[in-house]
CSV table of N, CA, C and O in Angstrom, one decimal:
chain,number,residue,atom,x,y,z
T,1,MET,N,-3.3,28.9,-41.2
T,1,MET,CA,-4.1,28.0,-40.4
T,1,MET,C,-5.6,28.2,-40.6
T,1,MET,O,-6.0,29.3,-40.5
T,2,ASN,N,-6.3,27.1,-40.9
T,2,ASN,CA,-7.7,27.3,-41.2
T,2,ASN,C,-8.5,27.4,-39.9
T,2,ASN,O,-8.0,27.2,-38.8
T,3,ARG,N,-9.8,27.9,-40.1
T,3,ARG,CA,-10.7,28.1,-39.0
T,3,ARG,C,-10.8,26.8,-38.0
T,3,ARG,O,-10.9,26.9,-36.8
T,4,PHE,N,-10.9,25.7,-38.7
T,4,PHE,CA,-11.1,24.4,-38.0
T,4,PHE,C,-9.9,24.1,-37.1
T,4,PHE,O,-10.1,23.7,-35.9
T,5,SER,N,-8.8,24.3,-37.6
T,5,SER,CA,-7.5,24.0,-36.9
T,5,SER,C,-7.3,24.9,-35.7
T,5,SER,O,-7.0,24.4,-34.5
T,6,ARG,N,-7.7,26.2,-35.8
T,6,ARG,CA,-7.7,27.1,-34.6
T,6,ARG,C,-8.7,26.7,-33.6
T,6,ARG,O,-8.3,26.7,-32.4
T,7,ARG,N,-9.9,26.3,-34.0
T,7,ARG,CA,-10.9,25.8,-33.0
T,7,ARG,C,-10.4,24.6,-32.3
T,7,ARG,O,-10.6,24.4,-31.1
T,8,ALA,N,-9.8,23.7,-33.1
T,8,ALA,CA,-9.4,22.4,-32.4
T,8,ALA,C,-8.3,22.7,-31.5
T,8,ALA,O,-8.2,22.1,-30.4
T,9,MET,N,-7.3,23.6,-31.8
T,9,MET,CA,-6.3,23.9,-30.9
T,9,MET,C,-6.8,24.6,-29.6
T,9,MET,O,-6.4,24.4,-28.5
T,10,LEU,N,-7.8,25.5,-29.8
T,10,LEU,CA,-8.3,26.1,-28.6
T,10,LEU,C,-9.0,25.1,-27.7
T,10,LEU,O,-9.0,25.2,-26.5
T,11,CYS,N,-9.7,24.2,-28.3
T,11,CYS,CA,-10.4,23.2,-27.5
T,11,CYS,C,-9.4,22.3,-26.7
T,11,CYS,O,-9.6,22.0,-25.5
T,12,VAL,N,-8.4,21.9,-27.4
T,12,VAL,CA,-7.3,21.1,-26.8
T,12,VAL,C,-6.6,21.9,-25.6
T,12,VAL,O,-6.5,21.5,-24.5
T,13,ALA,N,-6.3,23.2,-25.9
T,13,ALA,CA,-5.8,24.0,-24.8
T,13,ALA,C,-6.8,24.2,-23.6
T,13,ALA,O,-6.3,24.1,-22.5
T,14,PHE,N,-8.0,24.4,-23.9
T,14,PHE,CA,-9.0,24.7,-22.9
T,14,PHE,C,-9.2,23.3,-22.1
T,14,PHE,O,-9.2,23.4,-20.9
T,15,LEU,N,-9.3,22.2,-22.7
T,15,LEU,CA,-9.4,21.0,-22.0
T,15,LEU,C,-8.2,20.7,-21.1
T,15,LEU,O,-8.3,20.2,-20.0
T,16,GLY,N,-7.0,20.9,-21.7
T,16,GLY,CA,-5.8,20.7,-20.9
T,16,GLY,C,-5.6,21.6,-19.7
T,16,GLY,O,-5.2,21.1,-18.6
T,17,VAL,N,-6.3,22.7,-19.7
T,17,VAL,CA,-6.3,23.6,-18.5
T,17,VAL,C,-7.4,23.3,-17.5
T,17,VAL,O,-7.1,23.3,-16.3
T,18,THR,N,-8.5,22.9,-18.0
T,18,THR,CA,-9.7,22.6,-17.1
T,18,THR,C,-9.9,21.3,-16.6
T,18,THR,O,-10.5,21.1,-15.6
T,19,LEU,N,-9.3,20.2,-17.3
T,19,LEU,CA,-9.5,18.9,-16.8
T,19,LEU,C,-8.6,18.6,-15.7
T,19,LEU,O,-7.5,18.9,-15.7
T,20,PRO,N,-9.1,17.9,-14.7
T,20,PRO,CA,-8.2,17.6,-13.5
T,20,PRO,C,-7.2,16.6,-13.9
T,20,PRO,O,-7.5,15.7,-14.6
T,21,VAL,N,-6.1,16.7,-13.3
T,21,VAL,CA,-5.1,15.7,-13.5
T,21,VAL,C,-5.3,14.6,-12.4
T,21,VAL,O,-5.4,14.9,-11.2
T,22,PRO,N,-5.4,13.3,-12.8
T,22,PRO,CA,-5.6,12.3,-11.9
T,22,PRO,C,-4.5,12.2,-10.9
T,22,PRO,O,-3.3,12.4,-11.2
T,23,ALA,N,-4.9,12.0,-9.6
T,23,ALA,CA,-3.9,12.0,-8.5
T,23,ALA,C,-3.1,10.6,-8.6
T,23,ALA,O,-3.7,9.6,-9.0
T,24,ALA,N,-1.9,10.7,-8.3
T,24,ALA,CA,-1.0,9.5,-8.3
T,24,ALA,C,-1.5,8.6,-7.2
T,24,ALA,O,-1.8,9.0,-6.1
T,25,ALA,N,-1.4,7.3,-7.4
T,25,ALA,CA,-1.8,6.3,-6.3
T,25,ALA,C,-0.7,6.4,-5.3
T,25,ALA,O,0.5,6.6,-5.5
T,26,PHE,N,-1.1,6.2,-4.0
T,26,PHE,CA,-0.2,6.1,-2.9
T,26,PHE,C,0.8,4.9,-3.1
T,26,PHE,O,0.3,3.8,-3.3
T,27,ASP,N,2.1,5.1,-2.9
T,27,ASP,CA,3.0,4.1,-3.1
T,27,ASP,C,3.1,3.3,-1.7
T,27,ASP,O,3.7,3.8,-0.8
T,28,LEU,N,2.7,2.1,-1.7
T,28,LEU,CA,2.7,1.2,-0.5
T,28,LEU,C,3.9,0.4,-0.5
T,28,LEU,O,4.2,-0.3,0.5
T,29,SER,N,4.8,0.4,-1.6
T,29,SER,CA,6.0,-0.4,-1.6
T,29,SER,C,6.9,-0.2,-0.4
T,29,SER,O,7.1,0.9,0.1
T,30,GLY,N,7.5,-1.3,0.1
T,30,GLY,CA,8.4,-1.2,1.1
T,30,GLY,C,8.1,-2.2,2.3
T,30,GLY,O,7.2,-2.9,2.3
T,31,ALA,N,8.9,-2.0,3.3
T,31,ALA,CA,8.8,-2.9,4.5
T,31,ALA,C,8.1,-2.0,5.6
T,31,ALA,O,8.5,-0.9,5.8
T,32,TRP,N,7.1,-2.5,6.2
T,32,TRP,CA,6.3,-1.8,7.2
T,32,TRP,C,6.3,-2.6,8.6
T,32,TRP,O,6.0,-3.7,8.6
T,33,ALA,N,6.6,-1.8,9.6
T,33,ALA,CA,6.6,-2.4,10.9
T,33,ALA,C,5.8,-1.6,11.9
T,33,ALA,O,5.5,-0.4,11.7
T,34,THR,N,5.3,-2.3,13.0
T,34,THR,CA,4.5,-1.6,14.0
T,34,THR,C,5.3,-0.6,14.8
T,34,THR,O,4.7,0.3,15.4
T,35,GLU,N,6.6,-0.7,14.8
T,35,GLU,CA,7.4,0.2,15.6
T,35,GLU,C,8.6,0.6,14.8
T,35,GLU,O,9.4,-0.2,14.4
T,36,ALA,N,8.8,1.9,14.5
T,36,ALA,CA,9.9,2.4,13.7
T,36,ALA,C,11.2,2.1,14.3
T,36,ALA,O,12.1,1.7,13.6
T,37,GLY,N,11.3,2.1,15.7
T,37,GLY,CA,12.6,1.8,16.3
T,37,GLY,C,13.0,0.3,16.2
T,37,GLY,O,14.1,0.0,16.6
T,38,LEU,N,12.0,-0.5,15.8
T,38,LEU,CA,12.4,-1.9,15.8
T,38,LEU,C,12.5,-2.5,14.3
T,38,LEU,O,12.7,-3.7,14.2
T,39,CYS,N,12.6,-1.6,13.4
T,39,CYS,CA,12.7,-2.0,12.0
T,39,CYS,C,13.9,-3.0,11.8
T,39,CYS,O,13.6,-4.1,11.1
T,40,ASP,N,15.0,-2.7,12.3
T,40,ASP,CA,16.2,-3.6,12.1
T,40,ASP,C,16.1,-4.9,12.9
T,40,ASP,O,16.8,-5.8,12.6
T,41,ARG,N,15.1,-5.0,13.7
T,41,ARG,CA,14.9,-6.3,14.4
T,41,ARG,C,13.8,-7.2,13.7
T,41,ARG,O,13.7,-8.3,14.0
T,42,VAL,N,13.0,-6.4,12.9
T,42,VAL,CA,11.9,-7.2,12.2
T,42,VAL,C,12.4,-7.5,10.8
T,42,VAL,O,12.1,-8.6,10.3
T,43,PHE,N,13.1,-6.6,10.1
T,43,PHE,CA,13.6,-6.8,8.8
T,43,PHE,C,15.1,-6.8,8.6
T,43,PHE,O,15.8,-6.1,9.4
T,44,MET,N,15.6,-7.4,7.5
T,44,MET,CA,17.0,-7.3,7.2
T,44,MET,C,17.1,-7.5,5.7
T,44,MET,O,16.3,-8.0,5.0
T,45,LYS,N,18.3,-7.1,5.1
T,45,LYS,CA,18.6,-7.2,3.8
T,45,LYS,C,19.3,-8.6,3.6
T,45,LYS,O,20.2,-8.9,4.4
T,46,LYS,N,18.9,-9.3,2.6
T,46,LYS,CA,19.6,-10.5,2.3
T,46,LYS,C,19.6,-10.7,0.8
T,46,LYS,O,18.5,-10.8,0.2
T,47,GLY,N,20.8,-10.7,0.2
T,47,GLY,CA,21.0,-10.8,-1.2
T,47,GLY,C,20.2,-9.8,-2.0
T,47,GLY,O,19.6,-10.1,-3.0
T,48,GLY,N,20.2,-8.6,-1.5
T,48,GLY,CA,19.5,-7.5,-2.3
T,48,GLY,C,18.0,-7.4,-2.0
T,48,GLY,O,17.4,-6.6,-2.5
T,49,SER,N,17.4,-8.4,-1.3
T,49,SER,CA,16.0,-8.4,-0.9
T,49,SER,C,15.8,-8.1,0.5
T,49,SER,O,16.6,-8.3,1.4
T,50,VAL,N,14.6,-7.5,0.9
T,50,VAL,CA,14.2,-7.4,2.3
T,50,VAL,C,13.5,-8.6,2.8
T,50,VAL,O,12.6,-9.1,2.1
T,51,VAL,N,13.9,-9.2,3.8
T,51,VAL,CA,13.3,-10.3,4.4
T,51,VAL,C,13.0,-10.2,5.9
T,51,VAL,O,13.6,-9.2,6.5
T,52,PHE,N,12.3,-11.0,6.5
T,52,PHE,CA,12.1,-11.0,7.9
T,52,PHE,C,13.3,-11.6,8.7
T,52,PHE,O,13.9,-12.6,8.2
T,53,THR,N,13.6,-11.0,9.8
T,53,THR,CA,14.7,-11.6,10.6
T,53,THR,C,14.1,-12.9,11.3
T,53,THR,O,12.9,-13.1,11.3
T,54,GLU,N,15.0,-13.7,11.8
T,54,GLU,CA,14.6,-15.0,12.3
T,54,GLU,C,13.7,-14.9,13.5
T,54,GLU,O,12.7,-15.6,13.6
T,55,LEU,N,13.9,-13.8,14.3
T,55,LEU,CA,13.0,-13.6,15.5
T,55,LEU,C,12.1,-12.4,15.3
T,55,LEU,O,11.7,-11.8,16.3
T,56,SER,N,11.7,-12.0,14.1
T,56,SER,CA,10.9,-10.9,13.8
T,56,SER,C,9.6,-10.8,14.6
T,56,SER,O,9.2,-9.8,15.1
T,57,ASP,N,9.0,-12.0,14.7
T,57,ASP,CA,7.6,-12.0,15.4
T,57,ASP,C,7.8,-11.7,16.9
T,57,ASP,O,6.8,-11.3,17.5
T,58,VAL,N,9.0,-11.7,17.5
T,58,VAL,CA,9.2,-11.4,18.9
T,58,VAL,C,9.1,-9.9,19.1
T,58,VAL,O,8.7,-9.4,20.1
T,59,PHE,N,9.5,-9.1,18.0
T,59,PHE,CA,9.6,-7.7,18.1
T,59,PHE,C,8.4,-6.9,17.5
T,59,PHE,O,8.5,-5.7,17.5
T,60,GLY,N,7.4,-7.5,17.0
T,60,GLY,CA,6.3,-6.9,16.5
T,60,GLY,C,5.8,-7.5,15.2
T,60,GLY,O,6.4,-8.4,14.7
T,61,SER,N,4.9,-6.8,14.6
T,61,SER,CA,4.2,-7.2,13.4
T,61,SER,C,4.8,-6.4,12.3
T,61,SER,O,5.3,-5.2,12.5
T,62,GLY,N,4.7,-6.9,11.1
T,62,GLY,CA,5.2,-6.2,9.9
T,62,GLY,C,4.8,-6.9,8.6
T,62,GLY,O,4.4,-8.1,8.6
T,63,PHE,N,4.9,-6.2,7.5
T,63,PHE,CA,4.7,-6.8,6.2
T,63,PHE,C,5.6,-6.1,5.2
T,63,PHE,O,6.1,-5.0,5.4
T,64,ILE,N,5.7,-6.8,4.0
T,64,ILE,CA,6.5,-6.2,2.9
T,64,ILE,C,5.7,-6.2,1.7
T,64,ILE,O,5.0,-7.2,1.4
T,65,ILE,N,5.6,-5.0,1.1
T,65,ILE,CA,4.8,-4.9,-0.2
T,65,ILE,C,5.8,-4.6,-1.3
T,65,ILE,O,6.6,-3.8,-1.3
T,66,GLU,N,5.7,-5.5,-2.4
T,66,GLU,CA,6.5,-5.4,-3.6
T,66,GLU,C,5.5,-5.5,-4.8
T,66,GLU,O,5.0,-6.7,-5.0
T,67,GLY,N,5.2,-4.4,-5.5
T,67,GLY,CA,4.2,-4.5,-6.6
T,67,GLY,C,2.9,-4.9,-6.1
T,67,GLY,O,2.3,-4.3,-5.2
T,68,ASN,N,2.3,-6.0,-6.7
T,68,ASN,CA,1.0,-6.5,-6.2
T,68,ASN,C,1.1,-7.6,-5.2
T,68,ASN,O,0.2,-8.4,-5.0
T,69,ARG,N,2.3,-7.8,-4.6
T,69,ARG,CA,2.5,-8.8,-3.6
T,69,ARG,C,2.7,-8.3,-2.2
T,69,ARG,O,3.3,-7.3,-2.0
T,70,ILE,N,2.1,-8.9,-1.2
T,70,ILE,CA,2.3,-8.6,0.2
T,70,ILE,C,2.8,-9.9,0.8
T,70,ILE,O,2.2,-11.0,0.7
T,71,ARG,N,3.9,-9.7,1.6
T,71,ARG,CA,4.5,-10.8,2.3
T,71,ARG,C,4.4,-10.5,3.8
T,71,ARG,O,4.8,-9.4,4.3
T,72,GLY,N,3.8,-11.4,4.5
T,72,GLY,CA,3.8,-11.4,6.0
T,72,GLY,C,4.8,-12.4,6.5
T,72,GLY,O,5.4,-13.2,5.7
T,73,ARG,N,5.0,-12.5,7.8
T,73,ARG,CA,5.9,-13.6,8.4
T,73,ARG,C,5.3,-14.9,8.0
T,73,ARG,O,6.1,-15.8,7.7
T,74,ASN,N,4.0,-15.1,8.0
T,74,ASN,CA,3.4,-16.5,7.8
T,74,ASN,C,2.5,-16.5,6.6
T,74,ASN,O,1.8,-17.6,6.4
T,75,ALA,N,2.4,-15.5,5.8
T,75,ALA,CA,1.4,-15.5,4.6
T,75,ALA,C,2.0,-14.8,3.5
T,75,ALA,O,2.8,-13.9,3.6
T,76,ARG,N,1.5,-15.2,2.3
T,76,ARG,CA,1.9,-14.5,1.1
T,76,ARG,C,0.6,-14.2,0.3
T,76,ARG,O,-0.3,-15.0,0.3
T,77,CYS,N,0.5,-12.9,-0.1
T,77,CYS,CA,-0.7,-12.5,-0.7
T,77,CYS,C,-0.5,-11.8,-2.0
T,77,CYS,O,0.6,-11.3,-2.3
T,78,THR,N,-1.5,-11.9,-2.9
T,78,THR,CA,-1.5,-11.2,-4.2
T,78,THR,C,-2.6,-10.3,-4.2
T,78,THR,O,-3.9,-10.7,-4.0
T,79,ILE,N,-2.4,-9.0,-4.4
T,79,ILE,CA,-3.5,-8.0,-4.5
T,79,ILE,C,-4.3,-8.1,-5.7
T,79,ILE,O,-3.8,-8.2,-6.8
T,80,LYS,N,-5.6,-8.3,-5.5
T,80,LYS,CA,-6.5,-8.5,-6.7
T,80,LYS,C,-7.3,-7.2,-7.0
T,80,LYS,O,-7.6,-7.0,-8.1
T,81,SER,N,-7.5,-6.4,-6.0
T,81,SER,CA,-8.1,-5.1,-6.3
T,81,SER,C,-7.7,-4.0,-5.3
T,81,SER,O,-7.3,-4.3,-4.2
T,82,ARG,N,-7.7,-2.8,-5.8
T,82,ARG,CA,-7.2,-1.6,-5.0
T,82,ARG,C,-8.1,-0.4,-5.3
T,82,ARG,O,-8.4,-0.1,-6.5
T,83,LYS,N,-8.6,0.2,-4.2
T,83,LYS,CA,-9.5,1.3,-4.4
T,83,LYS,C,-9.0,2.4,-3.4
T,83,LYS,O,-8.9,2.1,-2.2
T,84,GLU,N,-8.8,3.6,-4.0
T,84,GLU,CA,-8.3,4.7,-3.2
T,84,GLU,C,-9.4,5.8,-3.1
T,84,GLU,O,-10.0,6.1,-4.1
T,85,SER,N,-9.6,6.3,-1.9
T,85,SER,CA,-10.6,7.4,-1.8
T,85,SER,C,-10.0,8.4,-0.7
T,85,SER,O,-10.0,8.0,0.4
T,86,GLY,N,-9.6,9.6,-1.1
T,86,GLY,CA,-8.9,10.4,-0.1
T,86,GLY,C,-7.7,9.8,0.5
T,86,GLY,O,-6.8,9.3,-0.2
T,87,ASP,N,-7.8,9.7,1.9
T,87,ASP,CA,-6.6,9.1,2.6
T,87,ASP,C,-6.8,7.7,2.9
T,87,ASP,O,-6.2,7.1,3.7
T,88,SER,N,-7.9,7.0,2.2
T,88,SER,CA,-8.1,5.6,2.5
T,88,SER,C,-7.7,4.7,1.3
T,88,SER,O,-8.0,5.2,0.2
T,89,VAL,N,-7.2,3.6,1.5
T,89,VAL,CA,-6.8,2.7,0.6
T,89,VAL,C,-7.4,1.3,1.0
T,89,VAL,O,-7.2,0.8,2.1
T,90,ASP,N,-8.2,0.7,0.1
T,90,ASP,CA,-8.9,-0.6,0.4
T,90,ASP,C,-8.3,-1.6,-0.6
T,90,ASP,O,-8.3,-1.4,-1.8
T,91,LEU,N,-7.7,-2.7,-0.1
T,91,LEU,CA,-7.1,-3.7,-0.9
T,91,LEU,C,-7.9,-5.0,-0.7
T,91,LEU,O,-8.3,-5.3,0.5
T,92,VAL,N,-8.0,-5.8,-1.7
T,92,VAL,CA,-8.6,-7.1,-1.5
T,92,VAL,C,-7.5,-8.0,-2.1
T,92,VAL,O,-7.0,-7.8,-3.2
T,93,ALA,N,-7.1,-9.0,-1.3
T,93,ALA,CA,-5.9,-9.9,-1.7
T,93,ALA,C,-6.2,-11.3,-1.4
T,93,ALA,O,-7.0,-11.7,-0.5
T,94,ASP,N,-5.7,-12.1,-2.3
T,94,ASP,CA,-5.8,-13.6,-2.1
T,94,ASP,C,-4.5,-14.0,-1.3
T,94,ASP,O,-3.4,-13.7,-1.8
T,95,CYS,N,-4.7,-14.6,-0.1
T,95,CYS,CA,-3.6,-14.9,0.8
T,95,CYS,C,-3.5,-16.4,1.0
T,95,CYS,O,-4.5,-17.1,1.1
T,96,ALA,N,-2.3,-16.9,1.2
T,96,ALA,CA,-2.0,-18.3,1.4
T,96,ALA,C,-1.0,-18.4,2.6
T,96,ALA,O,-0.1,-17.6,2.7
T,97,THR,N,-1.4,-19.3,3.4
T,97,THR,CA,-0.5,-19.7,4.6
T,97,THR,C,-0.2,-21.1,4.4
T,97,THR,O,-0.6,-21.7,3.4
T,98,SER,N,0.6,-21.7,5.3
T,98,SER,CA,0.9,-23.1,5.2
T,98,SER,C,-0.4,-24.0,5.4
T,98,SER,O,-0.3,-25.2,5.0
T,99,ILE,N,-1.4,-23.5,5.9
T,99,ILE,CA,-2.6,-24.3,6.1
T,99,ILE,C,-3.9,-24.0,5.4
T,99,ILE,O,-4.8,-24.8,5.3
T,100,MET,N,-4.0,-22.7,4.8
T,100,MET,CA,-5.1,-22.3,4.1
T,100,MET,C,-5.0,-21.2,3.1
T,100,MET,O,-4.0,-20.5,3.2
T,101,ASN,N,-5.9,-21.1,2.3
T,101,ASN,CA,-6.0,-19.9,1.3
T,101,ASN,C,-7.3,-19.1,1.7
T,101,ASN,O,-8.3,-19.8,2.0
T,102,GLN,N,-7.2,-17.8,1.6
T,102,GLN,CA,-8.4,-17.0,1.8
T,102,GLN,C,-8.3,-15.6,1.2
T,102,GLN,O,-7.2,-15.2,1.0
T,103,SER,N,-9.4,-15.0,1.0
T,103,SER,CA,-9.4,-13.6,0.5
T,103,SER,C,-9.4,-12.7,1.7
T,103,SER,O,-10.2,-12.9,2.6
T,104,VAL,N,-8.5,-11.8,1.7
T,104,VAL,CA,-8.4,-10.8,2.9
T,104,VAL,C,-8.6,-9.4,2.4
T,104,VAL,O,-8.1,-9.0,1.3
T,105,ARG,N,-9.3,-8.7,3.2
T,105,ARG,CA,-9.5,-7.2,2.9
T,105,ARG,C,-8.6,-6.4,3.8
T,105,ARG,O,-8.6,-6.7,5.0
T,106,PHE,N,-7.9,-5.4,3.2
T,106,PHE,CA,-7.1,-4.6,4.0
T,106,PHE,C,-7.6,-3.2,3.9
T,106,PHE,O,-7.6,-2.6,2.8
T,107,ASN,N,-8.0,-2.6,4.9
T,107,ASN,CA,-8.5,-1.2,5.0
T,107,ASN,C,-7.4,-0.4,5.6
T,107,ASN,O,-7.1,-0.6,6.8
T,108,LEU,N,-6.8,0.5,4.8
T,108,LEU,CA,-5.7,1.3,5.3
T,108,LEU,C,-6.1,2.8,5.3
T,108,LEU,O,-6.7,3.3,4.3
T,109,LYS,N,-5.6,3.5,6.3
T,109,LYS,CA,-5.8,5.0,6.3
T,109,LYS,C,-4.4,5.5,6.3
T,109,LYS,O,-3.5,5.3,7.2
T,110,ILE,N,-4.1,6.4,5.3
T,110,ILE,CA,-2.8,7.0,5.1
T,110,ILE,C,-2.6,8.1,6.0
T,110,ILE,O,-3.5,9.1,6.0
T,111,ILE,N,-1.6,8.1,6.9
T,111,ILE,CA,-1.3,9.3,7.8
T,111,ILE,C,-0.3,10.2,7.1
T,111,ILE,O,-0.6,11.4,7.1
T,112,ASP,N,0.7,9.7,6.6
T,112,ASP,CA,1.7,10.5,5.7
T,112,ASP,C,2.4,9.5,4.8
T,112,ASP,O,2.1,8.3,4.8
T,113,ASP,N,3.5,10.0,4.1
T,113,ASP,CA,4.2,9.1,3.2
T,113,ASP,C,4.8,7.8,3.9
T,113,ASP,O,4.9,6.9,3.1
T,114,ASN,N,5.1,7.9,5.1
T,114,ASN,CA,5.7,6.8,5.8
T,114,ASN,C,5.0,6.2,7.0
T,114,ASN,O,5.5,5.4,7.8
T,115,ASN,N,3.7,6.5,7.2
T,115,ASN,CA,2.9,6.0,8.2
T,115,ASN,C,1.4,5.7,7.8
T,115,ASN,O,0.9,6.5,7.0
T,116,LEU,N,1.0,4.7,8.2
T,116,LEU,CA,-0.5,4.3,7.9
T,116,LEU,C,-1.0,3.5,9.0
T,116,LEU,O,-0.3,3.1,9.9
T,117,THR,N,-2.4,3.4,9.0
T,117,THR,CA,-3.1,2.7,10.0
T,117,THR,C,-3.9,1.6,9.4
T,117,THR,O,-4.6,2.0,8.3
T,118,ARG,N,-3.9,0.4,9.8
T,118,ARG,CA,-4.8,-0.7,9.3
T,118,ARG,C,-6.0,-0.7,10.2
T,118,ARG,O,-5.9,-0.8,11.4
T,119,LEU,N,-7.1,-0.6,9.6
T,119,LEU,CA,-8.4,-0.7,10.3
T,119,LEU,C,-9.0,-2.0,10.2
T,119,LEU,O,-8.9,-2.7,9.1
T,120,PHE,N,-9.7,-2.5,11.2
T,120,PHE,CA,-10.3,-3.8,11.2
T,120,PHE,C,-11.8,-3.6,11.5
T,120,PHE,O,-12.2,-3.7,12.5
T,121,PRO,N,-12.6,-3.3,10.3
T,121,PRO,CA,-13.9,-3.0,10.4
T,121,PRO,C,-14.8,-4.0,11.2
T,121,PRO,O,-15.8,-3.7,11.9
T,122,GLU,N,-14.4,-5.3,11.1
T,122,GLU,CA,-15.1,-6.4,11.8
T,122,GLU,C,-15.0,-6.4,13.3
T,122,GLU,O,-15.7,-7.0,14.0
T,123,ILE,N,-13.9,-5.7,13.8
T,123,ILE,CA,-13.6,-5.6,15.2
T,123,ILE,C,-13.6,-4.1,15.6
T,123,ILE,O,-12.6,-3.4,15.3
T,124,GLN,N,-14.7,-3.6,16.0
T,124,GLN,CA,-14.9,-2.2,16.2
T,124,GLN,C,-13.8,-1.6,17.1
T,124,GLN,O,-13.5,-2.1,18.2
T,125,GLY,N,-13.2,-0.5,16.7
T,125,GLY,CA,-12.1,0.2,17.4
T,125,GLY,C,-10.8,-0.4,17.4
T,125,GLY,O,-9.9,0.2,17.8
T,126,MET,N,-10.6,-1.5,16.7
T,126,MET,CA,-9.2,-2.1,16.5
T,126,MET,C,-8.5,-1.5,15.4
T,126,MET,O,-9.0,-1.4,14.2
T,127,THR,N,-7.3,-1.0,15.6
T,127,THR,CA,-6.4,-0.5,14.5
T,127,THR,C,-5.0,-0.9,14.8
T,127,THR,O,-4.7,-1.2,15.9
T,128,MET,N,-4.2,-0.8,13.9
T,128,MET,CA,-2.7,-1.1,14.0
T,128,MET,C,-2.0,-0.1,13.2
T,128,MET,O,-2.3,0.1,12.0
T,129,LYS,N,-1.1,0.7,13.8
T,129,LYS,CA,-0.3,1.6,13.1
T,129,LYS,C,1.0,1.0,12.5
T,129,LYS,O,1.6,0.2,13.2
T,130,TYR,N,1.4,1.4,11.3
T,130,TYR,CA,2.6,0.8,10.7
T,130,TYR,C,3.5,2.0,10.2
T,130,TYR,O,2.9,3.0,9.8
T,131,THR,N,4.7,1.8,10.3
T,131,THR,CA,5.7,2.8,9.8
T,131,THR,C,6.6,2.1,8.7
T,131,THR,O,7.0,1.0,8.9
T,132,ARG,N,6.8,2.9,7.6
T,132,ARG,CA,7.7,2.4,6.6
T,132,ARG,C,9.1,2.4,7.1
T,132,ARG,O,9.6,3.4,7.5
T,133,CYS,N,9.8,1.3,6.9
T,133,CYS,CA,11.2,1.1,7.4
T,133,CYS,C,12.1,1.5,6.2
T,133,CYS,O,11.9,1.0,5.1
T,134,SER,N,13.2,2.2,6.6
T,134,SER,CA,14.3,2.4,5.5
T,134,SER,C,15.3,1.3,5.8
T,134,SER,O,16.1,1.4,6.7
T,135,ILE,N,15.4,0.3,5.0
T,135,ILE,CA,16.3,-0.8,5.1
T,135,ILE,C,17.4,-0.7,4.1
T,135,ILE,O,17.2,-0.5,3.0
């Protein structure tokens, strides 16, 4: 092995040890409800997919995230950007309801793998806690 090859291998080994490994993005996939005990009243399985029950809005709020899509009871959104910083995730999504389209910002604070809080910066002090449902 020549001198250059040894130096190159040492550099690669050094960089591999000292460079930080990028953290994995928090997985938001799944069905999220405001009350863990009401998951089965907000969501159900239908044909292999998770959907809202007929009376889901009576039992609380919830949403379903699949890839870059967010489904609410009355809106469908496509995530256009995502920024993570520590335990915060900021999403910008294009959302459509039966009457309008709009860009919506979702500010989320991760509590743990199955709990998060949505913050509403435009309404000081307003938050909503969500729990991931196992359906």
